[in-house]
XYZ file of N, CA, C and O in Angstrom:
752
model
N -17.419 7.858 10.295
C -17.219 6.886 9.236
C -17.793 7.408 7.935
O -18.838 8.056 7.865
N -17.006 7.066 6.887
C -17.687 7.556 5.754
C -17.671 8.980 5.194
O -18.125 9.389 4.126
N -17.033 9.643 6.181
C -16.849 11.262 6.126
C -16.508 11.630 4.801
O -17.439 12.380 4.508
N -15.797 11.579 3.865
C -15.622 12.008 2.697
C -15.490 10.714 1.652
O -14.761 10.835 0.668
N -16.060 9.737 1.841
C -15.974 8.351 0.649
C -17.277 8.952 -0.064
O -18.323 9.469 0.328
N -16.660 8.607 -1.397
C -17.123 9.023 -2.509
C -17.473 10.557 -2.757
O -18.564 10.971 -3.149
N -16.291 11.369 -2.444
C -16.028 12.463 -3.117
C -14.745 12.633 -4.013
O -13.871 11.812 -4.292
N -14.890 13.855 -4.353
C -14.045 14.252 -5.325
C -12.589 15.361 -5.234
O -12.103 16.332 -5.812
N -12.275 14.214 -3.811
C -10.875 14.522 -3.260
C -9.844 13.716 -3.674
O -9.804 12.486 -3.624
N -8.991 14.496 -4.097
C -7.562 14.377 -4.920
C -6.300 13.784 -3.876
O -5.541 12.888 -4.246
N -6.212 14.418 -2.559
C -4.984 14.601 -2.130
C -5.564 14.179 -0.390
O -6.729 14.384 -0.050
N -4.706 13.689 0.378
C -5.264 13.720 1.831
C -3.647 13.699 2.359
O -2.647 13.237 1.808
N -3.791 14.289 3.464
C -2.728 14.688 4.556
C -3.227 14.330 6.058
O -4.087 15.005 6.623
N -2.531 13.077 6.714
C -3.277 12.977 8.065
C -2.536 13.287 8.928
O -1.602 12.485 8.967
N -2.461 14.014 9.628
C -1.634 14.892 10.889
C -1.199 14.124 11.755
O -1.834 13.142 11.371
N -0.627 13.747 12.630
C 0.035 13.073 13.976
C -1.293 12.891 15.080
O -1.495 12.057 15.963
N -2.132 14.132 14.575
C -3.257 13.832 15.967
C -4.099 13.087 16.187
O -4.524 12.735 17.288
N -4.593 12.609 14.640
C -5.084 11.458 14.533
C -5.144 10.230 14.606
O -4.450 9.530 13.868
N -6.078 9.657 15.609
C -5.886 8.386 16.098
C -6.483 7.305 15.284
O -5.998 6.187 15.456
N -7.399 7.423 14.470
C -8.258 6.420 13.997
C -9.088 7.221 12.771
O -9.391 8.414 12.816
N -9.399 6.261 11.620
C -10.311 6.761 10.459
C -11.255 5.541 10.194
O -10.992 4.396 9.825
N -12.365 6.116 10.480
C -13.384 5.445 10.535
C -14.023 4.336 9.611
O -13.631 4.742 8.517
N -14.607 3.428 9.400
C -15.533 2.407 8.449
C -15.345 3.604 7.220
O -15.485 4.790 7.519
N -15.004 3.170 5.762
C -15.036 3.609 4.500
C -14.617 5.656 4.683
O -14.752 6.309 3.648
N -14.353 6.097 5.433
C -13.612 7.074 5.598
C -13.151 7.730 4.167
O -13.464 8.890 3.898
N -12.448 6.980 3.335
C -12.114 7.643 2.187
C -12.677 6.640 1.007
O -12.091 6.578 -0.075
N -13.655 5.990 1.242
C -13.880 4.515 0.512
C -14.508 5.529 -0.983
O -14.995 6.659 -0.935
N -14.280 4.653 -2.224
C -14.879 5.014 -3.145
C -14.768 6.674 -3.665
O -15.607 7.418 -4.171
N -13.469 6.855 -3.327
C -12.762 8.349 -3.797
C -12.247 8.015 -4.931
O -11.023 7.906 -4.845
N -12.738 7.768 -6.143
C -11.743 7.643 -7.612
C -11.220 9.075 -8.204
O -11.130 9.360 -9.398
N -10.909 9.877 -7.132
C -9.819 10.532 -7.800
C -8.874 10.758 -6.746
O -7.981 11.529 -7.097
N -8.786 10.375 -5.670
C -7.684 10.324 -4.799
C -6.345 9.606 -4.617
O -6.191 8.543 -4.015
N -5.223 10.470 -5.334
C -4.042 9.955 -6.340
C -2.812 9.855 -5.082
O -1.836 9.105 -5.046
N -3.350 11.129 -3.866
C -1.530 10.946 -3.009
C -3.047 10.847 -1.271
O -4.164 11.198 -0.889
N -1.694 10.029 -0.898
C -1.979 10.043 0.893
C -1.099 9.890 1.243
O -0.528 8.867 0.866
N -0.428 10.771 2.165
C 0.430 11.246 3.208
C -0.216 11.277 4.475
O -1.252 11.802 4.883
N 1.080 10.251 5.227
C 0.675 10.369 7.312
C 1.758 11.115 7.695
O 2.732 11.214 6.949
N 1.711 11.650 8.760
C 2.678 12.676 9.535
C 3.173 11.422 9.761
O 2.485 10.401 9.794
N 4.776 11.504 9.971
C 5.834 11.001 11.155
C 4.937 10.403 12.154
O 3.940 10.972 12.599
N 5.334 9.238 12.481
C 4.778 8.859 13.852
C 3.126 9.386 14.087
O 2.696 10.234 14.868
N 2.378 8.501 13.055
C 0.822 8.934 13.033
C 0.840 8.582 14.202
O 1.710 7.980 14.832
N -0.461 9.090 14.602
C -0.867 7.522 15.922
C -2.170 6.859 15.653
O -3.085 6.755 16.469
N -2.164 6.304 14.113
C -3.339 5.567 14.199
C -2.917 4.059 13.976
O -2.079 3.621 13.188
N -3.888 3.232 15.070
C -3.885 1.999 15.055
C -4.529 1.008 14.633
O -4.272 -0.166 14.899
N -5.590 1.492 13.804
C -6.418 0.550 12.986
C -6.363 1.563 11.686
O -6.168 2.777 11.625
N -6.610 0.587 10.690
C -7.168 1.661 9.655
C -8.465 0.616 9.333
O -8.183 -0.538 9.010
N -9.543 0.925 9.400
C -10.567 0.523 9.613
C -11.656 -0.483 8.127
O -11.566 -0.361 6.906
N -12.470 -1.287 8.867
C -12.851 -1.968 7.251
C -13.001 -0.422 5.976
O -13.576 0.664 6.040
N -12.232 -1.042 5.038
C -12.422 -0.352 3.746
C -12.259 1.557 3.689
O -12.963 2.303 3.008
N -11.180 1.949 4.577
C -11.061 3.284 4.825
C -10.324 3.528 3.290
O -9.965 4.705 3.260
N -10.018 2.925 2.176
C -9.352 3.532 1.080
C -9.743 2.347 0.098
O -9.083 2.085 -0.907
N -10.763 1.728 0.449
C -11.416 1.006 -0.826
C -11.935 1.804 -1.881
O -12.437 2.916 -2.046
N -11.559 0.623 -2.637
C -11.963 1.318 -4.434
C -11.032 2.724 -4.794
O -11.189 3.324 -5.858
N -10.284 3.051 -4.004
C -9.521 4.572 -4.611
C -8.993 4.340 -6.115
O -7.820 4.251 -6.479
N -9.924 4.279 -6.733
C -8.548 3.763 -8.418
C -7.663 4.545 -8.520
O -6.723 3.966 -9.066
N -7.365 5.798 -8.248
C -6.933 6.592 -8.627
C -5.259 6.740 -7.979
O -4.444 7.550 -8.420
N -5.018 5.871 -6.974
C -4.350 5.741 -5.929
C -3.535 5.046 -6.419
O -3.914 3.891 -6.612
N -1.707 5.480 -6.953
C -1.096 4.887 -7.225
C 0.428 4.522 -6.264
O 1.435 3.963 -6.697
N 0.273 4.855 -5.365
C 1.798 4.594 -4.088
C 1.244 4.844 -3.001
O 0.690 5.942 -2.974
N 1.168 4.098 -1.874
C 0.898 4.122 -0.145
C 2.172 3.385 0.565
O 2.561 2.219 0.498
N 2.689 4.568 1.300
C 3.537 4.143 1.871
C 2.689 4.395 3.542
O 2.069 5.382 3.936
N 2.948 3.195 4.185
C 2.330 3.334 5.316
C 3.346 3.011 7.019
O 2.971 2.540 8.093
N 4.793 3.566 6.517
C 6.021 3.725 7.261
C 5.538 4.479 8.780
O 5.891 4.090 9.893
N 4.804 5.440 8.537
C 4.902 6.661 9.558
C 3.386 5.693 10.676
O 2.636 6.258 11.472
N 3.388 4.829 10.472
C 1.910 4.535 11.168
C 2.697 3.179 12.013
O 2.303 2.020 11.888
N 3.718 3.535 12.768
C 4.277 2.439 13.525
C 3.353 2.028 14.488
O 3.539 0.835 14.729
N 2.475 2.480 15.115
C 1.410 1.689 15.440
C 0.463 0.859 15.187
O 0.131 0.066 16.069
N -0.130 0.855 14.033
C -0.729 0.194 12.996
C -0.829 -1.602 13.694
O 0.091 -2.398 13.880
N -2.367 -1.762 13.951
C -2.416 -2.792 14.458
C -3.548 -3.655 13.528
O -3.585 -4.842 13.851
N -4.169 -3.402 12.797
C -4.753 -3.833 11.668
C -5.438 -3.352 10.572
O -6.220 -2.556 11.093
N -5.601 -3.335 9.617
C -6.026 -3.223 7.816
C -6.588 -4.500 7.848
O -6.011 -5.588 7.838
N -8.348 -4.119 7.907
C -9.314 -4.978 7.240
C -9.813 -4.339 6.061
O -10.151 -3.160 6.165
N -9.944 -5.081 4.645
C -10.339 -4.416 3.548
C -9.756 -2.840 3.135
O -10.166 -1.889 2.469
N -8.681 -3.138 3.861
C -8.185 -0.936 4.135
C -8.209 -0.558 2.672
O -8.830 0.451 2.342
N -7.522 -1.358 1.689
C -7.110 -0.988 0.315
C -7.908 -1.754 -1.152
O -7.765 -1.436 -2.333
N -8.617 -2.659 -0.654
C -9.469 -3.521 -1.457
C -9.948 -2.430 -2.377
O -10.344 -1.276 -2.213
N -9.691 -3.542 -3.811
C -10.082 -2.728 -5.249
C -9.617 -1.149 -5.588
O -10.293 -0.280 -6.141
N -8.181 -1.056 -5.055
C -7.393 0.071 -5.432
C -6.679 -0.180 -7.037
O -5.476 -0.050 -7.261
N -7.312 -0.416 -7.667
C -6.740 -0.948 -9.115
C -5.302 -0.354 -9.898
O -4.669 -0.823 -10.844
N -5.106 0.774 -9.145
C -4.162 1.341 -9.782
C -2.974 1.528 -9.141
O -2.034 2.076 -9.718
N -2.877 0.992 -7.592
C -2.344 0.755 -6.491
C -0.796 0.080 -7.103
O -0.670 -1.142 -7.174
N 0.106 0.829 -7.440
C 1.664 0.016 -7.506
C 2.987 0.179 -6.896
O 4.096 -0.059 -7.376
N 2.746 0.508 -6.062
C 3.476 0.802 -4.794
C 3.370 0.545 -3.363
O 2.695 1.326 -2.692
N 3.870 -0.314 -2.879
C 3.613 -0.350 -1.192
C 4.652 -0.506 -0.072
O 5.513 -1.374 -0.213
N 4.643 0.249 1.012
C 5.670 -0.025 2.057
C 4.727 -0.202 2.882
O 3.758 0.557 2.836
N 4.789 -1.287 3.870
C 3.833 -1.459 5.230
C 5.144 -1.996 6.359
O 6.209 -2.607 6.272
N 4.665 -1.620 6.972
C 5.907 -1.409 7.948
C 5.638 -1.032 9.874
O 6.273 -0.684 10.869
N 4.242 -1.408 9.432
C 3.430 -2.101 10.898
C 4.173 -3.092 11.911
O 4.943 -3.891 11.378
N 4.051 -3.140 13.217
C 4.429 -4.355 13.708
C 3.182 -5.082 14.060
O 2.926 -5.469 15.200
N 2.319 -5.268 12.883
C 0.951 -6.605 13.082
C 1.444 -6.673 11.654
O 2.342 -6.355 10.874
N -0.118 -7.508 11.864
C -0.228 -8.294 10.463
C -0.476 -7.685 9.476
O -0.229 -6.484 9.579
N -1.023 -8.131 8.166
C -1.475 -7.687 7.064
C -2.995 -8.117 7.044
O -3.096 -9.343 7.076
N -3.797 -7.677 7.016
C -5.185 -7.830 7.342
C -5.432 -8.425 6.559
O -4.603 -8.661 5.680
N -7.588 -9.299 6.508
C -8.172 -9.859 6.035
C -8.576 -8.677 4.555
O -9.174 -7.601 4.590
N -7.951 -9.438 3.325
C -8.320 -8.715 2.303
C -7.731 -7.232 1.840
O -8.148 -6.347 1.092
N -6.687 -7.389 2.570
C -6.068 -5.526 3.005
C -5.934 -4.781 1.852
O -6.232 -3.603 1.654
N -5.172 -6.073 0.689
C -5.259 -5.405 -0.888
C -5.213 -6.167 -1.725
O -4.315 -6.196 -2.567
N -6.310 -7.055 -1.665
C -7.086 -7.557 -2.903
C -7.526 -7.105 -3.834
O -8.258 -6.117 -3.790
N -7.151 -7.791 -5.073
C -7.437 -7.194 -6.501
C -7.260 -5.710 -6.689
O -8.002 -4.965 -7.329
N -5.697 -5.264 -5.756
C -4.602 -4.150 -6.395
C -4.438 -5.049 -7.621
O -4.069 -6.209 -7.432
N -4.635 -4.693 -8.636
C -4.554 -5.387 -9.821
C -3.085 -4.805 -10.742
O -2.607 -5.127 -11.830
N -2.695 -3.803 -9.683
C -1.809 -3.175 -10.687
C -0.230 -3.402 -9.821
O 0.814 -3.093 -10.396
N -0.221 -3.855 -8.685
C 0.644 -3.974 -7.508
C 1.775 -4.735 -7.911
O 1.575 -5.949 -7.880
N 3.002 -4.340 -8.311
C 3.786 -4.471 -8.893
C 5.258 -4.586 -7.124
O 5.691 -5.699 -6.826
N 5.631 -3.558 -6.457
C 6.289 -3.335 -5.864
C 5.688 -3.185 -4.450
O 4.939 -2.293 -4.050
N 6.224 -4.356 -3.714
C 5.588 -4.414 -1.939
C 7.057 -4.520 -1.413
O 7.974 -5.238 -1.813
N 7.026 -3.775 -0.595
C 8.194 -3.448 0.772
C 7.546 -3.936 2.255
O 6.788 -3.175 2.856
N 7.841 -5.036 2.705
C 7.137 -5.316 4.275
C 8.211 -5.353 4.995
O 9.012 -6.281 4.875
N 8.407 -4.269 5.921
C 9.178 -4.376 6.888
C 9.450 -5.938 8.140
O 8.704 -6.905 8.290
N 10.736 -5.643 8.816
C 10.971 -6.648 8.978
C 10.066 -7.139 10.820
O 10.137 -8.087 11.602
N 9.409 -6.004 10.757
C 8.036 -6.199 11.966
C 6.816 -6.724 11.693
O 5.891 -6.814 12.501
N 6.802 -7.230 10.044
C 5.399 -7.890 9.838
C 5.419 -9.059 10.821
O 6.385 -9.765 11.109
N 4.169 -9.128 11.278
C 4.190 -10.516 11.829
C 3.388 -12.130 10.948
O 3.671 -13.312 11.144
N 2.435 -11.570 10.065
C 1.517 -12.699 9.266
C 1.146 -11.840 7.993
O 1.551 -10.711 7.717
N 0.301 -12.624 7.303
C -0.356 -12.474 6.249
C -1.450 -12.646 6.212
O -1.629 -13.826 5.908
N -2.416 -12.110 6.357
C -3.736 -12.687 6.576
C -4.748 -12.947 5.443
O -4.548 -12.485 4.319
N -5.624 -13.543 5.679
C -6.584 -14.027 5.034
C -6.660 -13.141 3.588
O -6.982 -11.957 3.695
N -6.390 -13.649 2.327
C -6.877 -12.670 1.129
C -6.021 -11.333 0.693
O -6.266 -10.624 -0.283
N -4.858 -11.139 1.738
C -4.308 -10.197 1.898
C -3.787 -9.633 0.373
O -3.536 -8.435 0.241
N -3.668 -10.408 -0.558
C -3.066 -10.147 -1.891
C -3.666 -11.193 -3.002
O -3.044 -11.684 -3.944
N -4.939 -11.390 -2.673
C -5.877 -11.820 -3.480
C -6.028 -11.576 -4.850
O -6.495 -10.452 -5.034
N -5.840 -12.120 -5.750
C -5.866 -11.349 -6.938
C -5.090 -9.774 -7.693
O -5.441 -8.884 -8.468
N -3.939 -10.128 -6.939
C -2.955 -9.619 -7.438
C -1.850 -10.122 -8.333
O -0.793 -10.717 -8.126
N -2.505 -9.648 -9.451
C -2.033 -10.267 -11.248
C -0.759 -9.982 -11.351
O 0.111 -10.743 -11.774
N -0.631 -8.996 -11.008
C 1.060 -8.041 -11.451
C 1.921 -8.431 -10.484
O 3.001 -8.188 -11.023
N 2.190 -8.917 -9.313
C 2.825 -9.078 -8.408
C 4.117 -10.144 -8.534
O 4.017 -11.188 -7.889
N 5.266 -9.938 -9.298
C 6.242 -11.231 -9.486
C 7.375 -11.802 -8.635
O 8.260 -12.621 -8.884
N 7.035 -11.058 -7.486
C 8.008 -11.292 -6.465
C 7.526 -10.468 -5.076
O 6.961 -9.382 -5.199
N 7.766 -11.009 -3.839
C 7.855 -10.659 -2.818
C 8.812 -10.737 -1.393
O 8.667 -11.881 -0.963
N 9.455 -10.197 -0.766
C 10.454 -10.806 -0.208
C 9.414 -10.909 1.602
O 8.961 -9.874 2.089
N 9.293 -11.801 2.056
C 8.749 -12.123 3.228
C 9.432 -11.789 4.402
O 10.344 -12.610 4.490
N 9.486 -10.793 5.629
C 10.284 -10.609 6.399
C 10.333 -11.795 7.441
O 9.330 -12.403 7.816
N 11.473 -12.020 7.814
C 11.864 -12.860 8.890
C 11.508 -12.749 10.230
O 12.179 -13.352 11.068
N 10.131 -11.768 10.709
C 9.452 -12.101 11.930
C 8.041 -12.615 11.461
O 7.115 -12.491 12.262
N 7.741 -13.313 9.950
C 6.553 -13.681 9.989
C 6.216 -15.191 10.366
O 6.768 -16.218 9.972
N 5.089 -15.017 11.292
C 5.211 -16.543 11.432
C 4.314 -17.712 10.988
O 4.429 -18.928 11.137
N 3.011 -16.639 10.155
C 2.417 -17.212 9.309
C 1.759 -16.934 8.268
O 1.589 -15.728 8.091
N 1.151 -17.898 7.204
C 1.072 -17.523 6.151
C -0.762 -17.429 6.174
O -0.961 -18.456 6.822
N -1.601 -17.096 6.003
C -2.991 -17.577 6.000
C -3.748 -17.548 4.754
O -3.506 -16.824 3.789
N -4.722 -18.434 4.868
C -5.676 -19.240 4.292
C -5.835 -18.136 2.759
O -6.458 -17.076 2.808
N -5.444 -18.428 2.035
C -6.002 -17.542 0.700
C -4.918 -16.530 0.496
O -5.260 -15.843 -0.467
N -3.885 -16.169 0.919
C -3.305 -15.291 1.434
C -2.395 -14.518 -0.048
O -1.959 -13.368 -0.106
N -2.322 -15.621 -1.140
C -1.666 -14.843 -2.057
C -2.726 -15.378 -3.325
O -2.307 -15.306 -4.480
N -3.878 -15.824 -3.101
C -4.915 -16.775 -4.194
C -4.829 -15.789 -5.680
O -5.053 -14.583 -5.582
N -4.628 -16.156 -6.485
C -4.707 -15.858 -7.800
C -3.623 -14.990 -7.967
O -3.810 -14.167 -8.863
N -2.353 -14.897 -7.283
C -1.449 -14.005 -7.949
C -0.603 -14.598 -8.917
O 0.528 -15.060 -8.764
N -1.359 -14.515 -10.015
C -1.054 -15.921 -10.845
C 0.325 -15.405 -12.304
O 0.472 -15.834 -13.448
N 1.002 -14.448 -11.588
C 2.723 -14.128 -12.071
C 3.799 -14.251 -11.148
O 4.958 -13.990 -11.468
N 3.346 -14.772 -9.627
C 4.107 -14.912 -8.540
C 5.325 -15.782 -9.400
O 4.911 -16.652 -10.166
N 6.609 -15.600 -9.309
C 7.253 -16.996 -9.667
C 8.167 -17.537 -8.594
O 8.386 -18.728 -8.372
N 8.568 -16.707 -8.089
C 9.445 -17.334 -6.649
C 8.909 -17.074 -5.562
O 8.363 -15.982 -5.402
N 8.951 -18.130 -4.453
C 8.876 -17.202 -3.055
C 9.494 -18.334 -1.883
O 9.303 -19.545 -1.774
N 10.301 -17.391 -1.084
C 10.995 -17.620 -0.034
C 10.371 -17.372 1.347
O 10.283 -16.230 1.796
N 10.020 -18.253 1.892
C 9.366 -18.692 3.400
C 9.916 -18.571 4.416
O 10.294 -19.634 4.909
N 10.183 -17.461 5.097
C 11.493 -17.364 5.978
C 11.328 -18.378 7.298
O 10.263 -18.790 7.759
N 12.311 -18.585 7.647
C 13.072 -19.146 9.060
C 11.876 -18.560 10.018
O 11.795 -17.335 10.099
N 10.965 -19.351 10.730
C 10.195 -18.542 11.732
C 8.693 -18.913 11.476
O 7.816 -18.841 12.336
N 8.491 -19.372 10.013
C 6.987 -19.330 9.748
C 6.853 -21.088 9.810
O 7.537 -21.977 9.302
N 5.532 -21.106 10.756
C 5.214 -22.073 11.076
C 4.285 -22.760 10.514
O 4.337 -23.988 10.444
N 3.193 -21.958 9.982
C 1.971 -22.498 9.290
C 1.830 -21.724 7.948
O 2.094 -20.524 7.874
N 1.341 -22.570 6.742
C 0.559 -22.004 5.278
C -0.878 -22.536 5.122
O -1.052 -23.682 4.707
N -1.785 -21.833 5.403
C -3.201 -21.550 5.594
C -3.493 -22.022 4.010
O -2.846 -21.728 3.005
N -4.514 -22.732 4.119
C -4.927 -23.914 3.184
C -5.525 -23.022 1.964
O -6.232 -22.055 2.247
N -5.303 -23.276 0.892
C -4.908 -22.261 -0.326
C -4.240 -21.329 -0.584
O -4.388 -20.667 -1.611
N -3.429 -21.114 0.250
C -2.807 -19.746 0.553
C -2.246 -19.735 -0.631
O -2.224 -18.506 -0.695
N -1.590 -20.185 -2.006
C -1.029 -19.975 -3.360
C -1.584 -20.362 -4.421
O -1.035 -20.285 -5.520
N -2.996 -20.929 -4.183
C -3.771 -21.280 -5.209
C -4.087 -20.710 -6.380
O -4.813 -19.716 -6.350
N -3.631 -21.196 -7.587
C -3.712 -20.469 -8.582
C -2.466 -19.411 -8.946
O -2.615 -18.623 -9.881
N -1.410 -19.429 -8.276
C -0.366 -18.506 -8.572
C 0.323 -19.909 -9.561
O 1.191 -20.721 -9.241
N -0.523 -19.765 -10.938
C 0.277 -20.574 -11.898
C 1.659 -20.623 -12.634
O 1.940 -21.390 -13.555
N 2.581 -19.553 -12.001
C 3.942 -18.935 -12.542
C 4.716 -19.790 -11.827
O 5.717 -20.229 -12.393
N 4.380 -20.282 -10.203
C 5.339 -20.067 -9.516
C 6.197 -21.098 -10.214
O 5.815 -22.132 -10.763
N 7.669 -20.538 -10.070
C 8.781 -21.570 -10.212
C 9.257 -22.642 -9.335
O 9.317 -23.859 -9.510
N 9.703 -21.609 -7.976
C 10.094 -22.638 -6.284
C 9.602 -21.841 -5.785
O 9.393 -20.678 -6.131
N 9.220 -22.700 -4.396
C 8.877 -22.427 -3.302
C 10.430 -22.789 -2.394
O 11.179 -23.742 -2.610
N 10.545 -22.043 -1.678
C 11.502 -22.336 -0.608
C 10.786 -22.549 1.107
O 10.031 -21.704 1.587
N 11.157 -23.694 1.776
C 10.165 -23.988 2.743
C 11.312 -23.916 3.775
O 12.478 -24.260 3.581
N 10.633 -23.274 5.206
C 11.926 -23.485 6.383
C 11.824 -24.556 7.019
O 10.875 -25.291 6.746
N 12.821 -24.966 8.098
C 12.367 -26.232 8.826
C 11.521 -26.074 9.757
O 10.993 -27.035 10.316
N 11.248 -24.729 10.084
C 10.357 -24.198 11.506
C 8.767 -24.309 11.028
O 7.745 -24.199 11.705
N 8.974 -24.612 9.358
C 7.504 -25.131 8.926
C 6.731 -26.042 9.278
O 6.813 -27.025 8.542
N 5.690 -26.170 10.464
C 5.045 -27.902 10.909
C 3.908 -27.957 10.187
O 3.516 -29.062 9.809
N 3.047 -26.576 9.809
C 1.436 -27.118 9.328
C 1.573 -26.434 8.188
O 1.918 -25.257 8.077
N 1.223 -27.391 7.123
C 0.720 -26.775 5.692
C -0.619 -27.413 5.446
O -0.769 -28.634 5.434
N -1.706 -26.438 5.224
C -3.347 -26.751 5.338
C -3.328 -27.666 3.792
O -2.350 -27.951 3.101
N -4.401 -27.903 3.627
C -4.642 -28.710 2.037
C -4.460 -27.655 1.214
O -4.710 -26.493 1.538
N -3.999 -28.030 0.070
C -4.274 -27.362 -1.474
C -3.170 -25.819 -1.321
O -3.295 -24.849 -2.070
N -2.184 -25.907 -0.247
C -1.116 -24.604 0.083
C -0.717 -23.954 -1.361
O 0.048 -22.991 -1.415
C-alpha cells in the first residue's frame, strides 16, 4: 500500500498480472497525467484512495478491469479528472469520484449495478449522465452538489433513491422516474 503515492510519476501501465493495488497505491501523485490497464486486468478492487488527489489526471478509462468489484475513494479529489468509462459489473463505490471538479464526460456501461454513497459528490461540471438499465439503485448522497446536472433519466429497474441523493443539483430541469421506483428516502 502506498508504494509510490506521492511521487513524481507521470505515466502508469498495469499489466494483466495484477490482481490488486493496495490502500493509496498511487494516492497524492500530482503529476500523474495517463493510466493504462492491460486487456482483461484481473484486478478486483481498486482499493480506498489508490488514485486520490492525482490532479494531474485527466481521462480513466476503466473498460479492461471487467472484474472490478469495488472503488472506495479510488478517484476522490482528481480535480482535473474529465473523462470516464467504468464498465465494471458492481457498483460505483462510496465517494469513488468526488469533487472530480472538472468531470465533464461519464460513460457507465450497461453492467453498472448502483451508485453508491457520494459517488459524484461535488461534481460542478457534470450536465448530463445517462444511467444504465441494470441499475437498481440510486444511494444516499449519490450525485450531492452536482449543481449543473439538468436532466436525468432513472431507468426501468431502479428501485430505490437514497435520501439526498440530488441535493443541491440546482440546474436540474426533469427528473424522469420509472414505475419499478417504490422507495425514495427524504430530501431525494
Amino acid at each position: 500500500q502506498g508504494v509510490f503515492g506521492d511521487t513524481a510519476i507521470e505515466s502508469v501501465y498495469i499489466p494483466s498480472s495484477v490482481s490488486s493495488l493496495g490502500l493509496g497505491t498511487f494516492a497524492h501523485c500530482t503529476k500523474l497525467e495517463q493510466v493504462e490497464f492491460a486487456k482483461d486486468c484481473g484486478i478486483t478492487l481498486l482499493d480506498t484512495s489508490v488514485f486520490e488527489s492525482c490532479t494531474a489526471l485527466t481521462r480513466i478509462d476503466l473498460s479492461p478491469l471487467t472484474k472490478l468489484k469495488g472503488t472506495y475513494y479510488s478517484f476522490r479529489d482528481c480535480t482535473s479528472l474529465n473523462y470516464l468509462v467504468f464498465n465494471a459489473k458492481s457498483g460505483i463505490g462510496y465517494k469513488a469520484f468526488a469533487n472530480c471538479t472538472s468531470l465533464t464526460t461519464v460513460y457507465l456501461a450497461d453492467t453498472v449495478l448502483s451508485i453508491g454513497e457520494y459517488a459524484f459528490r461535488n461534481v460542478k461540471t457534470l450536465t448530463e449522465i445517462d444511467l444504465p438499465d441494470a441499475i437498481a439503485s440510486i444511494e444516499e448522497y449519490a450525485f450531492r452538489w452536482c449543481n449543473v446536472l439538468l436532466d436525468i433519466t432513472i431507468p426501468e429497474g431502479v428501485t430505490s433513491i437514497g435520501k439526498m441523493a440530488f441535493i443541491g443539483c440546482d440546474a436540474l430541469r426533469s427528473v424522469t422516474i420509472p414505475s419499478t421506483l417504490t422507495h425514495i428516502e427524504e430530501d431525494a
